Structure formats: structure tokens, C-alpha cells
Amino acid sequence: MKLSALHQSYLNRRRSPLDSSVDAPSKSFLAVFWLVLHCLCCLISLLLGFRFSRLVFFFLVSTPSSSNLYSPPFRPDLPPPRIDLTPSNATTAEVKTSSSRVVVGRHGILIRPWPHPDPVEVMKAHRIIERVQREQKAVFGAGGKGSRTVIAVTPTYVRTFQALHLNGVMHSLMLVPYDVVWIVVEAGGVSNETASIVAKSGVRVIHVGFDQRMPNTWEDRGKVEVLMRLRALRVVKEEKLDGVVMFADDSNMHSMEFFDEIQNVKWFGAVSVGILAHSGNAEEMVMSMDKRREMVDEVEERSSLPVQGPACNATDKLIGWHVFNTLPYAGKSAVYIDDVAAVLPQKLEWCGFVLNSRILWDEAESKPEWVKEFGLLNENEGVESPLSLLNDPSMVEPLGSCGRQVLLWWLRVEARADSKFPPGWVIDPPLEITVAAKRTPWPDVPPEPPTKKKDQMSLSQGNNNVVVIPKQQQQQQQQQQQRSSKVRKPKRRSKRNKHEAKPTDTTTQVSSSTKHHQERN
Amino acid sequence: MTNRSSLSAILLFLFFSASSAQHNVRTERISGSAGDVLEDNPVGKLKVYVYELPSKYNKKLLQKDPRCLTHMFAAEIFMHRFLLSSPVRTLNPDEADWFYAPIYPTCDLTPTGLPLPFKSPRMMRSAIQLISSNWPYWNKTEGADHFFVVPHDFGACFHYQVDLHMSLLDKIVEYSLSGDLYVKQEEKAIERGILPLLQRATLVQTFGQRNHVCLDQGSITIPPFAPPQKMHAHLIPPDVPRSIFVYFRGLFYDVNNDPEGGYYARGARAAVWENFKNNPLFDISTDHPTTYYEDMQRSIFCLCPLGWAPWSPRLVEAVVFGCIPVIIADDIVLPFADAIPWEEIGVFVAEKDVPELDTILTSIPTEVILRKQRLLANPSMKQAMLFPQPAQPGDAFHQILNGLARKLPHDASVYLKAGEKVLNWTAGPVGDLKPW
């Protein structure tokens, strides 16, 4: 306290510097005393390595700290911050107003006992960030136009590759940053299998059944698909769904930019589609490529690129359509769904077109005149492409910088018509025969099967590949092998498993004799 | 007239309800305690007469040091230029409502660019003596219808670093007792108080702290100067997602002037550092990145803690870049507080609550955050914080004039009777009385 009193008197003195002559003798004594004290503190600090005077002052003057305040560990070069040491400094200054809450002077640095992030709060913050970003996207995204609902129309039917294709489309739709309504039209009626796949999507799904079964040839399949799509468009009309309608065929692949680009459509738009006409036979592909190179001096409209979409002139106006050149494949394209030849697209695939759903609505209030009334469309007259919905096909808007950007890819891959796959891709009942699968040259004891119903068959030859097949299918396969006339490829795709096969996982077909194994690859 | 205004109000309401029903409203109108006044046009509401002072008070200072045009206190210079060419200026002083004396008191910079208001009180005093002797208008009201722009740290409490009359011994002892001399600035400023001659004038200043000596009741608080072209050159597209939660760049400890901490920012900045340096949500550090403005546009919250003075240009930057300002300064008075409802736009955190800053910020409901962002997106809000060259409608110059216009008409008590004297011309430290 002596210190603060001296301090106070010193400050009082300082306020009237001109009067310093009055107490000159006492002043010089005091000054000398302070100088001596200062030098002493300096020397001690030199020895100890920190500012000794500060520490003394702190211990003399400090008030007890409140419980939830924490002093950082003692750092010799930086004495601990004081918790609350305002009194002496503040009172000597003339604070004119007494009601000020803010006090001038040295304040303590408040540190909480555990200055580390709290995980619950971190999660809350991330949720806030995510919400803000969503709002940003809604207000500023897509060129500031705001977001319209994407209405995806998918014709599908239950077959081996349905799970593969439908999951792909579903994942793309789940990633779309806008609202999505997914209209799934299923040939052969609504089935549990399709329903179980699309239920995982998390978007709004309208699952519609279509009474015809999907035919076996590509041409007929295309026609039925058109009817299914028109059925879906009727749903859009009846439910007055508002948004942009796009046709997501289940084996197509969409880029995310596609969904951003179609937000810009006013009434009817077209995008460029990459056509992947693939056949299972590599030699065939090479031959068709050669054929195409021979025809490279064809008319300009037939581009040699596998792209289908709008064609524009230099001023970005629509003048025509690029279509896929099917000439090299003449006569060699696939007819049946399981043919090995190349699968070709239609003249104009539906997936390359998008439309504003209001075109399909009943009231003709804001529809342009070049759009036909959808309700009066006669399906039996053969609707080939979406352009039949329009009176004037030249009013179509080309999207994706006038067709220069390929935003989605068309591909048709299907399994054999009679290929077997477990329904829902769940093997139930579990497979019955288990055999050890090893490549080791020494024989060993077959493993204990985990379930009781298994028969065991041990193959003690070293190089054998192994198979697990359910008993009832075994006989069927053997009959099939004898019957089949087409020799496309060896039917067995034997696997070389280096690890032991578990009882219920491999489903390779195999012939019982071991000789075939060596022929294979 | 009222019918039409109510009809237009109804139409406006319908329009806004329709547009907000769209769920994609970008901005919201701002109306403070004085009403929806940000877009008012001051022309026609007031007349300002600009005194012709000798150039030693303004132009010569600028010629000596052109850096005055770019530092935080450049508002005084730009205000002068704006008034010279503004339609509110009148050349007839008898019809003027407000009088302005163009002085640049903070245009006295150290080599490093910090202003030393060392001679400012004397300069002010000498200018006022000139005005009162050459024109009759000062004496009519003793300055009550005059306004001055004093943008320095503590406004019109011009303070200085070293007491001239201290001897060397005094300085040594003073240093050893208090840490050093700079930290006493605010206390000295408080000691001096507002320059006595400016007691009746309206002060346009950046400093604002409630119940503080240096804030006169009728002052107009303005934002500090931040260069508009520089900020607009760093704008990024608004759909870049905001991924930083809290952002701050600046000093936490002022090691040159306050080595032990506790004085600078009243310990608040140091508390922010000690509590949140390990927190991944807080992007705080002392470096000077070249992407400072871009980073602010990628943040949701920007800290605006006090420094040596409660205000900071970070507030202006945060508003321009759409980042919600988190103001950590007790009792601060923010710019144009009657025109802008700062409580709805920014987040106020008491200095003692700094250790709980993360809890406070994460517990704000998302709807409130989105609303604040919508208010910040209002272009008139951003415009009101800037001093663009040349002046544009709705900018800070116009807000100052609007504030002055709102104080009109002058109260009858402003006018003094003949011979009445209120100001004490000899008050204040002796050093101020020397001629400049």
C-alpha cells in the first residue's frame, strides 16, 4: 500500500508540473529512493532472469481470483496477468462521469479453465455453416436465378442389370443440389424389387406401374419406353408438378453440371449427349472404326463424333441436329437385348431434351403457341422423339453453350435375357454346397462350414479353383451347358481366389471337369 | 398525402410479402431508431457554410504529407472536399444552418504513419480564434451551430504522449512504475476532456463510447475511413460458399507499447487469443495475408474487438464484405447509431464474456444469422459505411449531412444574447494556450 500511496502522490505532483519547485527537497529524496529501489530490482532481475519488481507488485496487490478464472502457467519472462487491478490507476484519473462501466487501466486476461473446443459446439457450428451455404446456393447459385425442381423420368423394369443402372441414376439424383421429384415408371407393374431400390434414395419418388412387359428386342423396347415416358408426363400434368422435366434413362450417366445447366431452360431445351455404342466384342469395334474412317468424307452434318445434340451456327442459333452416325454399324447392330453387337441409339434420344413442366399443364395461359397441347397427344400415332410435342421444333433452346458441352452419356448394357440373379440380390436361402477355395499346392482339411445345412465336398487337388453352388442349380447348369448352341465365350468365369471362400459368396458358374480350367484365359 | 403514402405502404408490404414468400429474399430494408433514413437525400434540408481558412490549417498540411489521404482518419480531408462541391453548400452565411471550419488536426504523422495529435489542440484553438474574430457567427452561438470533424482516436480529447515538462528522472520512474508511457494515453485523454472551446459545437468523430468524457452527447459518430476502391477490387462472386466460421487478423498483444498485456484492448484481444488459438472454428492470427479481403468474404463472423480505441475499420470491412461483425467493446457507440439498428445486424459480446465466445456464437439461431446476412446484403447499408470519391448518394457523407439535418431546427437556447459568454477561453492545460 505504501507503493500505491507514493504512486498517488507522485501523480498528484505530476498534474501541476509548474509547481515542482515547491517540494524540491522532498522530491529529490524520493527520486533518489526510487532510483535505488529501481537499481536493486534491476540487479535481482538480472540474476533471476525475469522482472522481479512486477512479481513483487503482483503478490502484494493481487486480489483473490474467482474460481472459474485460470492463470496461465508461470512464464518467467511474462509475469502472470493480474485478474483485476484497476483501483489505483482508475481513481487517480479524473473520471468525470461516475456511471461509466468501462474502467481505464490494466485489466486481467480472462482465460477459461479448458480453452479447447467443445465438440458439441463444433457440430453446431458446422450445421450453421452448412445452412448458410445452402442459403447462399439458393439465393446466388445457378447464376442467381434460384432453383427449380428437377423432375426426373425413368422407365425401368426388373432384370439383372437393373440394380446396377438404377443405383447409378439414384446416386446422381441424390447429389443434385436442388429439389428432385423422381418418377419411376416400371414395365410389368410395380414390383417390390424396384421399390426397395428406389426407397433408399431419400428424394420424393412417384412409382408408377405400366401394364406391358418389356419386350426382348431393342426396337420394341424403345417403343415401350416412349409409352412409359408419356405415362410419366401425364403424371406431371395431373399432379401439376412444377419444375424442369428431364429424362433419366436408367443406364445413362449424368454429370452434375447437367443439372445446373438445365435450370436455365425457359420452355424446351436440348443438350448434347455422348453416345457410347458399345458392343461386347472388341474386334467388332475396331472394324466399325475402320469403316467410319473410310466414310470420313461424308456430308458435314454427320459428325464422326458419337454425340447427339443441337447444332448451332456462328451466332448460337439452332440450325439442326447432330445425330449419331449409324452407317458403320449397318446390319451389325444388336437386335435382341442380349446380342453381342453394338447397341445403337434412336435417331433422337429422349434423354437429350428437357422441358419446362408447365408445357404439359392444361391451362394454356402462358404456354407459347409453338407447343402442342399435351392432353390431345395421340400416342398411337407413334411419338418418336420429344420434338413431337412441339409444333415448331426450331424454337428449342440449345443448352450447354450451344451443345458444345456434353453433359450426359448414353449407354445400353444388358445381361442375357435368361440370366439368373437372386431377387433383390439377396441370396436366400443360403447356398448349400461349400467347397474350400485355395491355390496352395498342398492339400489340407476343408474348413468347418458356419451353418449346419452344408454338405462338404473336398477337392484335394492343388490347382483347382473352387466353386460354391446351390445344389438345385447345379443340375440346371449342367443341362444348360449341353443345350447351348451359341458359342460366344466360355460361360464359366472362374475366379482364382487366393483366400478361402466363405460358404455363401461366390456364384461363378463352373463345369465339373477340371480340364476346362486350364483352357480358360 | 397520407392516403397515398398508406396506399404505397400497403403495396410495398404486399410486394415484400410476396417476394419473401419466394423464400429467396436477398436483402432486407434497414430502419433504425430514426426510421428508414439511410436513403434520405439531405439536399434541401440544410445549408452549410464553409469558412475560408488560411491554407496552413489544411492544404499546407496535406502538401507536407500526402499520406494523410489514405490513413484511417482521412475522413476529415474528404469531408472538406465533399462539402466544397456539394449542393448543400451555401455561399451566404446568413442563411446557413451549420458552419464548417476545414481543419485537418490529425494530419501530423510520424515516420511510421501514426498520427500524433501533439499540436492539434493548439491548432484547433488558433483556428477558432480566427473564426471568432473574423466572422460574427461564432460569437452568436459560441459555436453551437458549428461542426468539426475530429476523427482521431479519442475524438476531441486530443492527447499526447509525453508531458513536456517531465524531467528525465520523472520519465524513468514513470516508466518503471507503469510499464511505459503510451499506455497512459487514454487516461490522459480523459484527464483533458474535450477541448473546452468545442464544448458547444457538434463533433463528427469516429470515437464513440457511452458515458465517456470524450463523447459529447450530440456528436455524430462516423465510420473510420477505409478505401472503397481497394475493397471493391477484391470482391469475389457471392456464391462462393462461406466456410470460415470466425475470422480475425490483427494484433492480440501490443508488445511495443504494452508488453505484459492487460492494457491493450483491456485484455480482450489477448483473451480471444488465449482461449481460441486451438479452436479450428476460429481462424485468428497476426499475419497480414494478401487475401485478407477475400477471406472476409468467405467467413460468417468477423471479430471487431477494440484496440487502443473502441472503434476499428474492421467494422467497415465486415459490412462491405457481408461478414457479420462480432463487436467486443463495452459501451461502444457505433456509426450512425440512430439510422442503423446495429443490434440487429451485428453480434455484441461483452468483454467479460469473451471466454464463452464460441458458445455464444454457436447458440445464435440460424434464422437470426440468415436475417443478419440479409440486412448486410442491403446495398444501402454498405454504401453508408464508405467515403467514395466522388461522393455517391447514400454514402457516409450523406449520412453525416442527414444526421446534421436531423438535429435541425436549432433549439432557441443555442442563440446567445448579446454579450453573453459561456466558453472559458483559458481553460485546459497550459501547453494548449500557446499560439500555433
PDB file of C-alpha atoms in Angstrom, chain A residues 47-181:
ATOM      1  CA  LEU A  47      20.189 -12.645 -11.545  1.00  0.00           C
ATOM      2  CA  LEU A  48      16.832 -14.316 -11.676  1.00  0.00           C
ATOM      3  CA  GLY A  49      16.069 -13.694 -15.311  1.00  0.00           C
ATOM      4  CA  PHE A  50      12.651 -12.049 -15.073  1.00  0.00           C
ATOM      5  CA  ARG A  51      11.155  -8.785 -13.988  1.00  0.00           C
ATOM      6  CA  PHE A  52      11.301  -9.114 -10.260  1.00  0.00           C
ATOM      7  CA  SER A  53       9.552  -5.868  -9.499  1.00  0.00           C
ATOM      8  CA  ARG A  54       6.468  -6.941 -11.321  1.00  0.00           C
ATOM      9  CA  LEU A  55       6.240 -10.151  -9.392  1.00  0.00           C
ATOM     10  CA  VAL A  56       6.551  -8.374  -6.073  1.00  0.00           C
ATOM     11  CA  PHE A  57       3.931  -5.888  -7.021  1.00  0.00           C
ATOM     12  CA  PHE A  58       1.655  -8.699  -8.067  1.00  0.00           C
ATOM     13  CA  PHE A  59       1.978 -10.638  -4.879  1.00  0.00           C
ATOM     14  CA  LEU A  60       1.453  -7.556  -2.794  1.00  0.00           C
ATOM     15  CA  VAL A  61      -1.517  -6.202  -4.546  1.00  0.00           C
ATOM     16  CA  SER A  62      -3.318  -9.124  -6.123  1.00  0.00           C
ATOM     17  CA  THR A  63      -6.870  -9.855  -5.119  1.00  0.00           C
ATOM     18  CA  PRO A  64      -8.049 -13.455  -4.828  1.00  0.00           C
ATOM     19  CA  SER A  65      -9.113 -14.681  -8.191  1.00  0.00           C
ATOM     20  CA  SER A  66     -12.563 -16.041  -8.834  1.00  0.00           C
ATOM     21  CA  SER A  67     -12.860 -19.763  -9.218  1.00  0.00           C
ATOM     22  CA  ASN A  68     -13.522 -20.019 -12.886  1.00  0.00           C
ATOM     23  CA  LEU A  69     -10.573 -17.960 -13.953  1.00  0.00           C
ATOM     24  CA  TYR A  70      -7.343 -19.617 -14.733  1.00  0.00           C
ATOM     25  CA  SER A  71      -3.860 -18.220 -14.627  1.00  0.00           C
ATOM     26  CA  PRO A  72      -1.625 -19.498 -17.379  1.00  0.00           C
ATOM     27  CA  PRO A  73       1.494 -21.316 -16.215  1.00  0.00           C
ATOM     28  CA  PHE A  74       4.138 -19.060 -14.805  1.00  0.00           C
ATOM     29  CA  ARG A  75       6.355 -17.740 -17.514  1.00  0.00           C
ATOM     30  CA  PRO A  76       9.451 -16.079 -16.159  1.00  0.00           C
ATOM     31  CA  ASP A  77       9.594 -13.526 -18.894  1.00  0.00           C
ATOM     32  CA  LEU A  78       5.978 -12.597 -18.555  1.00  0.00           C
ATOM     33  CA  PRO A  79       4.594 -12.361 -15.086  1.00  0.00           C
ATOM     34  CA  PRO A  80       1.107 -13.733 -14.633  1.00  0.00           C
ATOM     35  CA  PRO A  81      -1.579 -11.341 -15.720  1.00  0.00           C
ATOM     36  CA  ARG A  82      -3.407  -9.721 -12.954  1.00  0.00           C
ATOM     37  CA  ILE A  83      -7.015 -10.535 -12.580  1.00  0.00           C
ATOM     38  CA  ASP A  84      -8.317  -7.196 -11.529  1.00  0.00           C
ATOM     39  CA  LEU A  85      -6.024  -4.362 -10.666  1.00  0.00           C
ATOM     40  CA  THR A  86      -7.835  -1.277 -11.688  1.00  0.00           C
ATOM     41  CA  PRO A  87      -8.364   0.632  -8.449  1.00  0.00           C
ATOM     42  CA  SER A  88      -5.242   2.686  -8.029  1.00  0.00           C
ATOM     43  CA  ASN A  89      -4.979   3.685 -11.609  1.00  0.00           C
ATOM     44  CA  ALA A  90      -8.581   4.454 -12.160  1.00  0.00           C
ATOM     45  CA  THR A  91      -9.269   6.535  -9.119  1.00  0.00           C
ATOM     46  CA  THR A  92      -6.427   8.900  -9.647  1.00  0.00           C
ATOM     47  CA  ALA A  93      -7.577   9.804 -13.103  1.00  0.00           C
ATOM     48  CA  GLU A  94     -10.359  12.276 -13.079  1.00  0.00           C
ATOM     49  CA  VAL A  95     -13.250  10.373 -14.479  1.00  0.00           C
ATOM     50  CA  LYS A  96     -15.871  12.983 -14.970  1.00  0.00           C
ATOM     51  CA  THR A  97     -18.875  10.727 -15.140  1.00  0.00           C
ATOM     52  CA  SER A  98     -19.314   8.211 -12.418  1.00  0.00           C
ATOM     53  CA  SER A  99     -21.713   5.952 -14.246  1.00  0.00           C
ATOM     54  CA  SER A 100     -19.210   4.597 -16.723  1.00  0.00           C
ATOM     55  CA  ARG A 101     -18.960   0.844 -16.633  1.00  0.00           C
ATOM     56  CA  VAL A 102     -15.730   0.829 -18.530  1.00  0.00           C
ATOM     57  CA  VAL A 103     -12.725   1.388 -16.408  1.00  0.00           C
ATOM     58  CA  VAL A 104      -9.430   2.559 -17.753  1.00  0.00           C
ATOM     59  CA  GLY A 105      -6.319   0.813 -16.652  1.00  0.00           C
ATOM     60  CA  ARG A 106      -4.845  -2.616 -16.606  1.00  0.00           C
ATOM     61  CA  HIS A 107      -7.321  -5.431 -16.952  1.00  0.00           C
ATOM     62  CA  GLY A 108      -6.787  -9.114 -16.500  1.00  0.00           C
ATOM     63  CA  ILE A 109      -6.793 -11.502 -19.407  1.00  0.00           C
ATOM     64  CA  LEU A 110      -9.714 -13.835 -18.855  1.00  0.00           C
ATOM     65  CA  ILE A 111      -8.987 -17.427 -19.764  1.00  0.00           C
ATOM     66  CA  ARG A 112     -11.416 -20.228 -19.122  1.00  0.00           C
ATOM     67  CA  PRO A 113     -10.188 -23.398 -17.443  1.00  0.00           C
ATOM     68  CA  TRP A 114     -10.283 -25.557 -20.559  1.00  0.00           C
ATOM     69  CA  PRO A 115      -9.579 -23.338 -23.558  1.00  0.00           C
ATOM     70  CA  HIS A 116     -10.200 -26.029 -26.130  1.00  0.00           C
ATOM     71  CA  PRO A 117     -13.097 -26.593 -28.494  1.00  0.00           C
ATOM     72  CA  ASP A 118     -16.179 -28.349 -27.262  1.00  0.00           C
ATOM     73  CA  PRO A 119     -17.236 -30.997 -29.772  1.00  0.00           C
ATOM     74  CA  VAL A 120     -20.945 -30.277 -29.409  1.00  0.00           C
ATOM     75  CA  GLU A 121     -20.342 -26.664 -30.282  1.00  0.00           C
ATOM     76  CA  VAL A 122     -18.152 -27.614 -33.195  1.00  0.00           C
ATOM     77  CA  MET A 123     -21.002 -29.678 -34.563  1.00  0.00           C
ATOM     78  CA  LYS A 124     -23.422 -26.812 -34.076  1.00  0.00           C
ATOM     79  CA  ALA A 125     -21.067 -24.509 -35.890  1.00  0.00           C
ATOM     80  CA  HIS A 126     -20.795 -26.911 -38.787  1.00  0.00           C
ATOM     81  CA  ARG A 127     -24.529 -27.078 -39.026  1.00  0.00           C
ATOM     82  CA  ILE A 128     -24.687 -23.322 -39.120  1.00  0.00           C
ATOM     83  CA  ILE A 129     -22.062 -23.236 -41.859  1.00  0.00           C
ATOM     84  CA  GLU A 130     -23.940 -25.793 -43.866  1.00  0.00           C
ATOM     85  CA  ARG A 131     -27.196 -23.913 -43.551  1.00  0.00           C
ATOM     86  CA  VAL A 132     -25.574 -20.644 -44.578  1.00  0.00           C
ATOM     87  CA  GLN A 133     -24.015 -22.293 -47.599  1.00  0.00           C
ATOM     88  CA  ARG A 134     -27.304 -23.789 -48.592  1.00  0.00           C
ATOM     89  CA  GLU A 135     -28.932 -20.393 -48.396  1.00  0.00           C
ATOM     90  CA  GLN A 136     -26.117 -18.878 -50.434  1.00  0.00           C
ATOM     91  CA  LYS A 137     -26.601 -21.515 -53.073  1.00  0.00           C
ATOM     92  CA  ALA A 138     -30.326 -20.950 -53.132  1.00  0.00           C
ATOM     93  CA  VAL A 139     -30.012 -17.201 -53.488  1.00  0.00           C
ATOM     94  CA  PHE A 140     -26.898 -16.769 -55.572  1.00  0.00           C
ATOM     95  CA  GLY A 141     -26.304 -20.156 -57.144  1.00  0.00           C
ATOM     96  CA  ALA A 142     -27.009 -21.115 -60.716  1.00  0.00           C
ATOM     97  CA  GLY A 143     -26.458 -17.618 -61.960  1.00  0.00           C
ATOM     98  CA  GLY A 144     -28.755 -16.108 -59.405  1.00  0.00           C
ATOM     99  CA  LYS A 145     -31.911 -17.495 -60.916  1.00  0.00           C
ATOM    100  CA  GLY A 146     -32.877 -19.504 -57.911  1.00  0.00           C
ATOM    101  CA  SER A 147     -33.566 -23.203 -58.028  1.00  0.00           C
ATOM    102  CA  ARG A 148     -36.277 -25.068 -59.786  1.00  0.00           C
ATOM    103  CA  THR A 149     -37.329 -28.592 -59.004  1.00  0.00           C
ATOM    104  CA  VAL A 150     -35.818 -31.287 -61.170  1.00  0.00           C
ATOM    105  CA  ILE A 151     -38.417 -33.827 -62.311  1.00  0.00           C
ATOM    106  CA  ALA A 152     -36.630 -36.990 -63.443  1.00  0.00           C
ATOM    107  CA  VAL A 153     -38.497 -39.541 -65.558  1.00  0.00           C
ATOM    108  CA  THR A 154     -37.044 -43.040 -65.541  1.00  0.00           C
ATOM    109  CA  PRO A 155     -38.529 -46.035 -67.319  1.00  0.00           C
ATOM    110  CA  THR A 156     -37.272 -49.286 -65.811  1.00  0.00           C
ATOM    111  CA  TYR A 157     -38.049 -52.966 -65.429  1.00  0.00           C
ATOM    112  CA  VAL A 158     -36.765 -55.773 -63.292  1.00  0.00           C
ATOM    113  CA  ARG A 159     -33.780 -57.519 -64.782  1.00  0.00           C
ATOM    114  CA  THR A 160     -30.234 -58.464 -63.847  1.00  0.00           C
ATOM    115  CA  PHE A 161     -28.660 -55.110 -64.534  1.00  0.00           C
ATOM    116  CA  GLN A 162     -31.490 -53.100 -63.057  1.00  0.00           C
ATOM    117  CA  ALA A 163     -29.768 -52.795 -59.698  1.00  0.00           C
ATOM    118  CA  LEU A 164     -26.586 -51.611 -61.375  1.00  0.00           C
ATOM    119  CA  HIS A 165     -28.257 -48.989 -63.518  1.00  0.00           C
ATOM    120  CA  LEU A 166     -30.854 -47.750 -61.100  1.00  0.00           C
ATOM    121  CA  ASN A 167     -28.352 -47.287 -58.295  1.00  0.00           C
ATOM    122  CA  GLY A 168     -26.245 -45.150 -60.597  1.00  0.00           C
ATOM    123  CA  VAL A 169     -29.119 -42.869 -61.506  1.00  0.00           C
ATOM    124  CA  MET A 170     -30.248 -42.777 -57.911  1.00  0.00           C
ATOM    125  CA  HIS A 171     -26.861 -41.661 -56.657  1.00  0.00           C
ATOM    126  CA  SER A 172     -26.713 -38.928 -59.250  1.00  0.00           C
ATOM    127  CA  LEU A 173     -30.149 -37.682 -58.243  1.00  0.00           C
ATOM    128  CA  MET A 174     -29.258 -37.788 -54.574  1.00  0.00           C
ATOM    129  CA  LEU A 175     -26.355 -35.460 -55.240  1.00  0.00           C
ATOM    130  CA  VAL A 176     -28.427 -32.893 -57.085  1.00  0.00           C
ATOM    131  CA  PRO A 177     -28.439 -29.702 -55.008  1.00  0.00           C
ATOM    132  CA  TYR A 178     -31.998 -28.840 -55.970  1.00  0.00           C
ATOM    133  CA  ASP A 179     -35.315 -30.419 -55.092  1.00  0.00           C
ATOM    134  CA  VAL A 180     -35.917 -33.636 -57.021  1.00  0.00           C
ATOM    135  CA  VAL A 181     -39.097 -35.484 -57.903  1.00  0.00           C
TER     136      VAL A 181
END
